XYZ file of N, CA, C and O in Angstrom:
608
model
N 21.120 15.547 -34.295
C 21.660 16.194 -32.909
C 21.525 17.651 -33.567
O 20.886 18.367 -34.948
N 21.108 18.520 -33.061
C 20.719 20.282 -32.738
C 20.817 21.002 -33.446
O 22.934 20.919 -34.086
N 20.507 22.104 -34.054
C 21.520 22.835 -35.391
C 22.629 23.379 -35.277
O 24.005 23.185 -35.505
N 22.005 24.105 -33.464
C 23.461 24.898 -33.617
C 24.596 23.976 -33.155
O 25.911 23.899 -33.171
N 24.788 22.440 -32.597
C 25.602 21.689 -32.183
C 26.566 21.431 -34.320
O 27.717 21.226 -33.751
N 25.744 20.766 -34.295
C 25.903 21.303 -35.976
C 26.833 22.402 -36.041
O 27.834 22.315 -37.187
N 26.102 23.498 -36.062
C 26.998 24.037 -35.923
C 28.768 24.596 -36.358
O 29.078 24.965 -36.818
N 28.062 24.540 -34.714
C 30.256 24.488 -33.437
C 30.482 23.508 -34.173
O 31.984 24.013 -33.974
N 30.695 22.056 -34.299
C 31.305 21.127 -34.621
C 31.762 22.176 -36.865
O 33.908 21.622 -36.204
N 31.955 22.909 -36.751
C 32.468 23.029 -38.667
C 33.145 23.489 -37.839
O 34.306 23.631 -38.376
N 33.469 24.411 -36.398
C 34.447 25.144 -36.383
C 35.425 24.570 -35.607
O 36.772 24.927 -35.666
N 34.920 23.887 -34.909
C 35.726 23.248 -34.082
C 36.519 21.310 -34.246
O 36.906 20.768 -33.260
N 35.502 20.544 -34.772
C 35.729 19.730 -35.467
C 34.905 18.742 -34.139
O 34.250 18.700 -33.073
N 35.765 17.824 -33.889
C 35.303 16.292 -32.610
C 35.540 17.083 -31.663
O 35.886 15.825 -30.639
N 37.057 17.862 -31.180
C 37.134 18.782 -29.870
C 35.749 17.905 -28.909
O 35.058 18.404 -29.537
N 36.101 17.689 -27.341
C 35.154 17.864 -26.160
C 34.344 19.024 -26.119
O 35.334 20.043 -26.081
N 33.164 19.072 -25.941
C 32.446 20.112 -26.356
C 30.797 19.969 -25.078
O 30.944 18.800 -23.960
N 30.969 20.956 -23.874
C 30.014 20.999 -23.221
C 28.800 20.987 -24.122
O 29.040 21.844 -25.218
N 28.252 20.372 -23.895
C 26.264 19.918 -24.667
C 25.467 19.740 -23.311
O 25.456 18.828 -22.559
N 24.851 20.735 -23.486
C 23.223 21.508 -22.646
C 22.163 20.877 -23.308
O 22.111 20.858 -24.275
N 21.333 19.466 -22.716
C 20.465 19.456 -23.368
C 19.295 18.403 -22.577
O 19.575 19.178 -20.975
N 18.154 18.174 -22.961
C 16.733 17.546 -20.760
C 16.414 16.627 -22.135
O 17.069 16.109 -23.717
N 16.232 15.910 -21.420
C 15.512 14.567 -21.447
C 14.140 14.394 -20.545
O 13.574 15.008 -19.505
N 13.881 12.903 -21.132
C 12.483 13.289 -20.230
C 12.279 11.248 -19.854
O 12.473 10.634 -21.542
N 11.727 11.404 -18.609
C 11.903 9.744 -19.138
C 10.486 8.989 -18.498
O 9.347 9.140 -17.658
N 9.699 8.807 -18.830
C 7.576 8.448 -19.094
C 8.286 7.129 -17.668
O 8.234 6.292 -18.952
N 6.708 7.559 -17.797
C 6.281 6.475 -16.924
C 5.148 7.017 -16.877
O 3.912 6.880 -17.617
N 5.154 5.288 -17.537
C 3.060 3.936 -18.169
C 2.523 4.091 -17.043
O 3.635 4.156 -14.943
N 1.539 3.596 -17.038
C 0.271 3.398 -15.446
C 0.818 2.022 -14.625
O 0.377 2.257 -13.207
N 1.435 1.478 -15.209
C 2.297 1.045 -14.797
C 3.118 0.359 -13.940
O 4.575 -0.444 -13.374
N 4.257 1.701 -13.836
C 5.074 1.878 -13.389
C 6.234 1.627 -14.422
O 7.793 1.631 -14.191
N 6.097 1.246 -16.131
C 7.159 1.051 -16.330
C 7.346 2.075 -16.915
O 6.946 2.579 -17.458
N 8.865 1.941 -17.638
C 9.420 3.251 -18.622
C 9.534 3.037 -20.045
O 9.895 1.899 -20.521
N 9.508 4.042 -20.243
C 10.027 4.097 -22.103
C 11.589 4.338 -22.264
O 11.703 4.882 -21.818
N 12.085 3.665 -22.773
C 12.898 3.360 -24.055
C 13.123 3.365 -24.969
O 12.116 2.432 -25.335
N 14.151 4.191 -26.032
C 14.015 4.199 -27.141
C 14.956 3.026 -27.762
O 16.353 4.024 -27.343
N 15.555 2.423 -28.327
C 16.632 2.449 -28.836
C 17.372 2.962 -29.961
O 16.704 2.847 -31.196
N 18.599 3.295 -30.037
C 19.214 4.671 -30.454
C 19.280 3.944 -31.487
O 19.949 2.825 -31.889
N 19.204 4.658 -32.661
C 19.514 4.002 -34.792
C 21.522 4.269 -34.010
O 21.891 3.161 -35.152
N 22.119 5.078 -33.664
C 23.836 5.241 -33.769
C 24.587 4.058 -33.346
O 25.362 3.847 -34.142
N 24.135 4.502 -32.616
C 24.671 3.018 -31.474
C 23.921 1.848 -30.721
O 24.866 1.372 -29.821
N 22.923 1.516 -31.060
C 21.965 0.461 -30.739
C 21.650 0.129 -29.514
O 21.340 -1.143 -28.864
N 22.156 1.157 -28.925
C 22.011 1.300 -27.761
C 20.549 1.837 -26.674
O 19.417 2.207 -27.504
N 20.034 1.529 -25.671
C 18.760 2.064 -25.225
C 19.063 3.219 -24.575
O 19.887 3.593 -23.213
N 17.845 4.326 -24.712
C 18.238 5.107 -23.672
C 16.833 5.975 -23.824
O 15.334 5.511 -24.114
N 16.386 6.994 -23.139
C 15.312 7.556 -22.543
C 15.138 9.049 -23.886
O 16.179 8.624 -24.349
N 13.974 9.138 -24.342
C 14.114 10.638 -24.591
C 14.425 11.651 -24.400
O 15.013 12.567 -23.481
N 15.777 12.670 -26.059
C 16.071 13.935 -24.766
C 16.659 13.629 -26.363
O 17.649 13.563 -27.166
N 17.616 15.011 -25.680
C 18.136 16.331 -27.272
C 19.046 16.788 -26.981
O 18.638 17.511 -25.875
N 19.728 17.796 -27.589
C 20.876 18.912 -26.642
C 19.436 19.929 -28.103
O 18.897 20.011 -28.065
N 20.260 21.394 -26.193
C 19.368 22.472 -26.514
C 19.432 23.355 -27.585
O 20.879 23.091 -27.683
N 18.877 24.037 -28.372
C 18.924 24.747 -29.417
C 19.136 26.571 -28.467
O 18.881 26.303 -27.292
N 19.630 27.535 -29.159
C 19.645 28.594 -29.127
C 18.452 29.286 -28.165
O 17.369 29.171 -29.099
N 18.321 29.744 -27.462
C 17.096 30.480 -26.769
C 15.911 28.945 -26.528
O 15.212 30.006 -26.148
N 16.346 27.895 -26.182
C 15.347 26.652 -25.549
C 15.710 26.785 -23.866
O 16.215 27.246 -23.643
N 14.514 26.820 -23.969
C 14.136 26.881 -22.134
C 14.652 25.272 -22.367
O 14.325 24.499 -23.322
N 15.081 24.488 -21.493
C 15.143 23.049 -20.606
C 13.640 22.430 -21.156
O 13.696 21.219 -21.704
N 12.009 23.036 -20.296
C 11.229 22.336 -20.443
C 10.715 22.090 -21.940
O 10.398 20.772 -22.686
N 11.388 22.887 -23.097
C 11.155 22.601 -24.607
C 11.271 21.944 -24.507
O 10.471 21.428 -25.517
N 13.048 22.134 -25.127
C 13.746 21.038 -25.564
C 13.037 19.155 -24.551
O 12.344 18.842 -25.904
N 12.735 19.606 -24.021
C 12.001 18.091 -23.315
C 10.991 17.506 -24.100
O 10.959 16.823 -24.676
N 10.165 18.365 -24.650
C 8.900 18.849 -24.660
C 9.036 17.600 -26.657
O 8.145 16.773 -26.726
N 10.077 18.506 -27.239
C 10.073 19.318 -28.605
C 10.593 17.472 -28.714
O 10.553 16.631 -29.998
N 12.114 17.209 -28.143
C 12.372 15.607 -27.989
C 11.841 14.615 -27.999
O 11.648 13.552 -28.747
N 10.434 14.904 -27.544
C 10.030 13.895 -26.879
C 8.794 13.938 -27.458
O 8.570 12.656 -28.230
N 8.629 15.181 -28.385
C 6.998 14.183 -29.733
C 7.966 13.975 -30.820
O 7.260 12.996 -31.235
N 9.041 14.393 -31.054
C 9.801 14.267 -32.199
C 10.282 12.456 -32.162
O 10.340 12.248 -33.371
N 11.473 12.001 -30.854
C 11.374 11.204 -31.033
C 10.521 9.914 -30.874
O 10.608 9.097 -30.597
N 9.192 10.211 -30.309
C 8.718 9.158 -29.957
C 6.828 9.154 -29.638
O 6.197 7.839 -29.938
N 6.686 10.673 -30.529
C 5.594 10.328 -31.694
C 4.517 11.527 -30.190
O 3.387 11.630 -30.356
N 4.969 10.668 -28.543
C 4.179 11.268 -27.559
C 3.912 12.652 -27.383
O 5.369 13.585 -27.564
N 3.154 13.367 -26.405
C 3.272 14.840 -26.477
C 2.985 14.626 -25.425
O 2.088 14.285 -24.430
N 3.845 15.198 -23.426
C 3.892 15.729 -22.846
C 2.687 17.044 -22.079
O 2.787 17.820 -22.536
N 1.660 16.011 -21.925
C 0.997 17.254 -20.270
C 1.242 17.375 -19.405
O 1.436 18.743 -19.667
N 1.524 16.994 -19.140
C 2.474 17.747 -17.288
C 3.562 16.961 -17.513
O 4.212 15.748 -17.772
N 5.117 17.904 -17.411
C 6.501 17.525 -17.191
C 7.083 17.747 -15.292
O 6.267 18.897 -14.987
N 7.181 17.163 -15.010
C 8.237 16.372 -13.235
C 9.293 17.267 -13.534
O 10.294 16.424 -14.064
N 10.536 18.573 -13.000
C 11.678 17.940 -12.693
C 12.501 16.701 -11.756
O 12.817 17.446 -10.954
N 13.299 16.620 -12.626
C 14.101 14.884 -11.464
C 14.949 15.830 -11.339
O 15.807 15.549 -9.748
N 16.253 16.075 -12.062
C 17.436 15.817 -11.501
C 18.553 17.211 -12.533
O 17.972 17.269 -13.632
N 19.633 17.215 -12.186
C 20.185 17.730 -13.499
C 21.527 17.337 -13.673
O 21.982 17.538 -12.824
N 21.957 16.466 -14.766
C 23.424 15.744 -14.840
C 24.560 15.856 -15.294
O 24.299 16.485 -16.159
N 25.703 15.799 -14.518
C 26.656 16.361 -15.329
C 27.832 15.802 -13.942
O 28.042 15.602 -13.990
N 29.475 15.852 -15.607
C 30.750 15.359 -14.982
C 31.131 14.271 -15.787
O 30.074 14.387 -17.285
N 31.802 13.639 -15.372
C 32.353 12.857 -15.745
C 31.983 11.839 -16.492
O 32.499 11.372 -17.644
N 30.743 11.648 -15.322
C 29.741 10.015 -16.011
C 28.647 10.672 -16.937
O 28.565 9.438 -17.675
N 29.173 11.686 -17.359
C 28.298 12.291 -18.196
C 28.799 12.354 -19.770
O 28.276 12.639 -20.832
N 30.430 11.876 -19.813
C 30.726 11.969 -21.020
C 30.879 10.690 -22.578
O 30.406 10.071 -21.204
N 30.490 11.853 -23.034
C 30.346 10.756 -23.905
C 30.408 11.068 -25.661
O 31.419 11.814 -25.891
N 31.125 9.640 -25.505
C 31.095 9.541 -28.032
C 30.392 9.817 -28.538
O 30.419 8.236 -28.500
N 29.910 10.490 -29.845
C 29.554 8.947 -30.350
C 30.354 9.078 -31.520
O 31.480 8.255 -31.590
N 29.720 8.458 -32.610
C 29.814 6.353 -32.633
C 30.474 7.293 -34.176
O 31.527 7.078 -34.678
N 29.929 8.959 -34.682
C 30.890 9.140 -34.773
C 32.694 10.329 -34.887
O 33.306 10.723 -35.639
N 32.854 9.410 -33.542
C 34.376 10.234 -32.996
C 33.701 11.770 -31.823
O 34.810 12.314 -31.641
N 32.183 12.743 -32.325
C 32.465 13.937 -31.683
C 32.500 13.729 -29.866
O 31.394 13.178 -30.478
N 32.894 14.236 -29.221
C 32.727 14.199 -27.711
C 32.386 15.050 -27.321
O 33.257 16.519 -27.188
N 31.532 15.126 -26.181
C 30.911 15.743 -25.610
C 30.832 15.643 -23.802
O 31.074 14.857 -23.491
N 30.838 16.460 -23.242
C 30.610 16.173 -21.276
C 28.971 16.545 -21.286
O 28.840 18.040 -21.909
N 28.607 16.027 -21.332
C 26.389 16.830 -21.131
C 26.156 17.555 -20.509
O 26.345 16.456 -19.097
N 25.623 17.981 -19.906
C 24.718 18.895 -18.493
C 23.141 18.719 -19.191
O 22.993 18.964 -20.039
N 22.390 17.397 -18.544
C 21.163 17.764 -19.063
C 20.559 18.014 -17.584
O 20.945 16.874 -16.869
N 19.621 17.988 -18.769
C 18.199 18.584 -17.464
C 17.130 17.589 -17.183
O 17.111 17.269 -18.444
N 16.832 16.649 -16.523
C 16.255 15.289 -17.029
C 14.658 15.519 -15.860
O 14.642 16.270 -14.824
N 13.556 15.227 -17.171
C 12.487 15.073 -16.742
C 11.694 14.042 -16.384
O 11.596 13.000 -16.852
N 10.175 13.849 -15.537
C 10.263 12.729 -15.002
C 8.443 12.618 -16.152
O 7.834 14.398 -15.733
N 7.763 12.782 -16.785
C 6.134 12.300 -17.482
C 5.589 11.233 -17.313
O 5.750 10.364 -17.858
N 4.688 11.624 -16.696
C 3.327 10.271 -15.961
C 2.268 10.773 -17.042
O 1.361 10.154 -16.611
N 2.576 11.844 -17.544
C 0.537 12.262 -17.922
C 1.096 12.499 -19.504
O 2.261 13.539 -19.461
N 0.675 11.978 -20.462
C 1.523 12.185 -21.542
C 0.035 11.636 -23.598
O -0.686 10.865 -22.205
N -0.192 12.219 -24.019
C -1.457 11.415 -25.249
C -0.067 11.627 -26.450
O 0.912 10.970 -26.917
N -0.337 11.087 -27.488
C -0.049 9.919 -28.143
C -0.070 8.876 -28.810
O -0.187 7.793 -27.471
N 0.334 8.678 -29.826
C 1.355 7.334 -30.860
C 2.116 7.102 -30.529
O 2.798 8.390 -31.198
N 2.677 6.148 -29.606
C 4.132 5.296 -29.888
C 4.519 5.948 -31.538
O 4.194 4.461 -31.817
N 5.908 6.428 -31.823
C 5.363 6.433 -33.547
C 7.886 6.900 -33.433
O 7.733 7.949 -33.319
N 8.351 5.890 -33.482
C 9.921 5.980 -33.422
C 9.779 6.541 -34.722
O 9.156 6.962 -35.330
N 10.623 8.071 -34.279
C 11.603 8.816 -34.819
C 12.735 8.540 -36.043
O 13.822 7.606 -35.726
N 12.134 7.876 -37.567
C 13.113 7.214 -38.255
C 15.059 7.899 -38.719
O 14.940 9.211 -38.147
N 15.299 7.605 -39.066
C 16.824 7.649 -38.338
C 17.406 7.756 -37.349
O 18.476 8.431 -37.491
N 17.129 8.122 -36.403
C 17.011 8.680 -34.824
C 17.670 7.213 -34.148
O 17.547 6.496 -33.338
N 15.641 5.982 -34.503
C 15.361 5.180 -33.277
C 14.709 4.127 -33.957
O 13.749 3.993 -34.970
N 15.024 3.203 -33.312
C 15.086 2.022 -33.838
C 13.544 0.707 -33.652
O 13.128 0.757 -34.392
N 13.124 1.632 -32.190
C 12.688 1.054 -31.436
C 12.009 1.911 -29.948
O 12.555 1.986 -29.884
N 10.683 1.694 -29.743
C 11.213 1.865 -28.974
C 9.752 1.036 -27.705
O 9.111 -0.132 -28.393
N 10.193 0.510 -26.237
C 9.340 -0.281 -25.891
C 9.275 0.229 -23.770
O 9.840 0.906 -23.618
N 8.240 -0.151 -23.663
C 8.205 -0.165 -22.396
C 8.148 -1.324 -21.728
O 9.026 -2.822 -22.301
N 9.426 -1.147 -20.022
C 9.672 -2.036 -19.422
C 10.020 -1.653 -18.508
O 10.148 -0.486 -17.671
N 9.606 -3.187 -17.686
C 9.732 -2.826 -15.642
C 11.060 -1.927 -15.218
O 11.799 -2.808 -16.101
N 11.082 -1.846 -14.476
C 12.506 -1.278 -13.801
C 13.706 -2.270 -13.634
O 14.455 -1.477 -12.891
N 13.108 -4.009 -12.819
C 13.178 -4.847 -12.454
C 13.996 -4.873 -13.445
O 14.811 -5.974 -13.508
N 14.075 -4.860 -14.350
C 13.933 -5.256 -15.939
C 14.561 -4.910 -17.528
O 14.143 -4.779 -18.661
N 15.605 -3.690 -17.218
C 16.220 -2.790 -18.608
C 17.047 -3.282 -18.853
O 17.546 -4.127 -17.686
N 17.173 -3.119 -19.967
C 17.702 -4.032 -21.172
C 19.528 -3.275 -20.173
O 19.587 -2.565 -19.409
N 20.341 -4.504 -20.417
C 21.649 -4.090 -20.897
C 22.248 -3.209 -21.238
O 22.955 -2.662 -20.230
N 22.477 -2.783 -21.605
C 22.841 -2.055 -23.330
C 22.243 -0.615 -22.518
O 21.824 -0.138 -24.301
N 21.987 0.359 -22.315
C 22.298 1.142 -21.666
C 22.545 2.023 -22.358
O 24.223 2.302 -22.003
N 22.165 3.324 -22.845
C 23.901 4.642 -23.480
C 23.973 5.001 -22.753
O 24.489 5.340 -21.408
N 25.739 5.501 -22.505
C 25.997 4.726 -22.065
C 26.625 7.183 -20.557
O 26.038 6.762 -19.417
N 25.663 7.806 -21.351
C 25.873 9.708 -20.636
C 24.010 8.928 -19.991
O 24.161 9.873 -19.380
N 23.429 7.792 -20.273
C 21.719 7.780 -19.494
C 22.404 7.497 -18.531
O 21.387 7.363 -18.153
N 23.056 6.352 -18.284
C 23.579 5.031 -17.133
C 23.646 5.848 -15.545
O 22.718 5.093 -14.547
N 23.760 7.436 -15.851
C 24.283 8.045 -13.810
C 22.432 8.117 -14.059
O 21.744 7.366 -12.738
N 21.848 9.034 -15.426
C 20.333 9.572 -14.710
C 19.261 8.448 -14.251
O 18.713 8.183 -13.101
N 19.538 7.217 -14.646
C 18.688 5.890 -15.507
C 18.790 5.511 -13.617
O 17.612 4.938 -12.661
N 20.090 5.011 -12.908
C 20.167 4.657 -11.733
C 19.966 5.168 -11.242
O 18.917 5.070 -10.030
N 20.304 7.594 -10.583
C 19.463 8.008 -9.762
C 18.189 7.391 -10.131
O 16.586 7.453 -8.550
N 17.264 7.549 -10.852
C 15.576 7.364 -11.244
C 15.075 6.015 -10.533
O 14.767 5.905 -9.558
N 16.218 4.977 -10.392
C 15.858 3.809 -10.484
C 15.937 3.303 -8.137
O 14.702 2.957 -8.455
N 16.951 4.431 -8.221
C 16.576 4.312 -6.799
C 15.969 5.750 -6.295
O 15.687 5.234 -5.056
N 15.264 6.935 -6.556
C 14.430 6.820 -6.423
C 13.064 6.474 -6.286
O 12.221 7.105 -5.339
N 13.017 5.251 -7.056
C 11.756 4.805 -7.010
C 11.187 3.927 -6.616
O 10.577 3.289 -5.785
N 12.968 3.109 -5.668
C 13.123 2.239 -4.606
C 11.636 3.205 -2.986
O 12.120 1.574 -2.563
N 12.636 3.836 -2.848
C 11.990 4.763 -1.989
C 11.358 4.842 -0.964
O 9.964 4.294 -1.874
């Protein structure tokens, strides 16, 4: 989690927070999407995380993609903004959030896949019709919308 959120947690404890972040759905030339198995909950997720104060959402998306996967986005396309009850999440440590996530897609990227130690256990590309069942709860809504958009 970002320093801003950690500092805020010192003041409010585990109470629910609005947490703004950005994520990236990376799509390779074969149409497969990159997912990472998270170290904290063992679920699969796309790259993403919390914004820092003064950071733009695209900066957050680029930073998180590089930190978590080793990939640099050459081009990002805004996919959507997701919020509401479906974006509620309780971290394994008990911290509770309602996420407001700005999600980008990236089909043009560079770098070598390198999982971030301590946060990412595994990186793997999946066909859209064979995603793992244990998708991280707060990413289910954006991924469902992305899958629906890809089928059109």
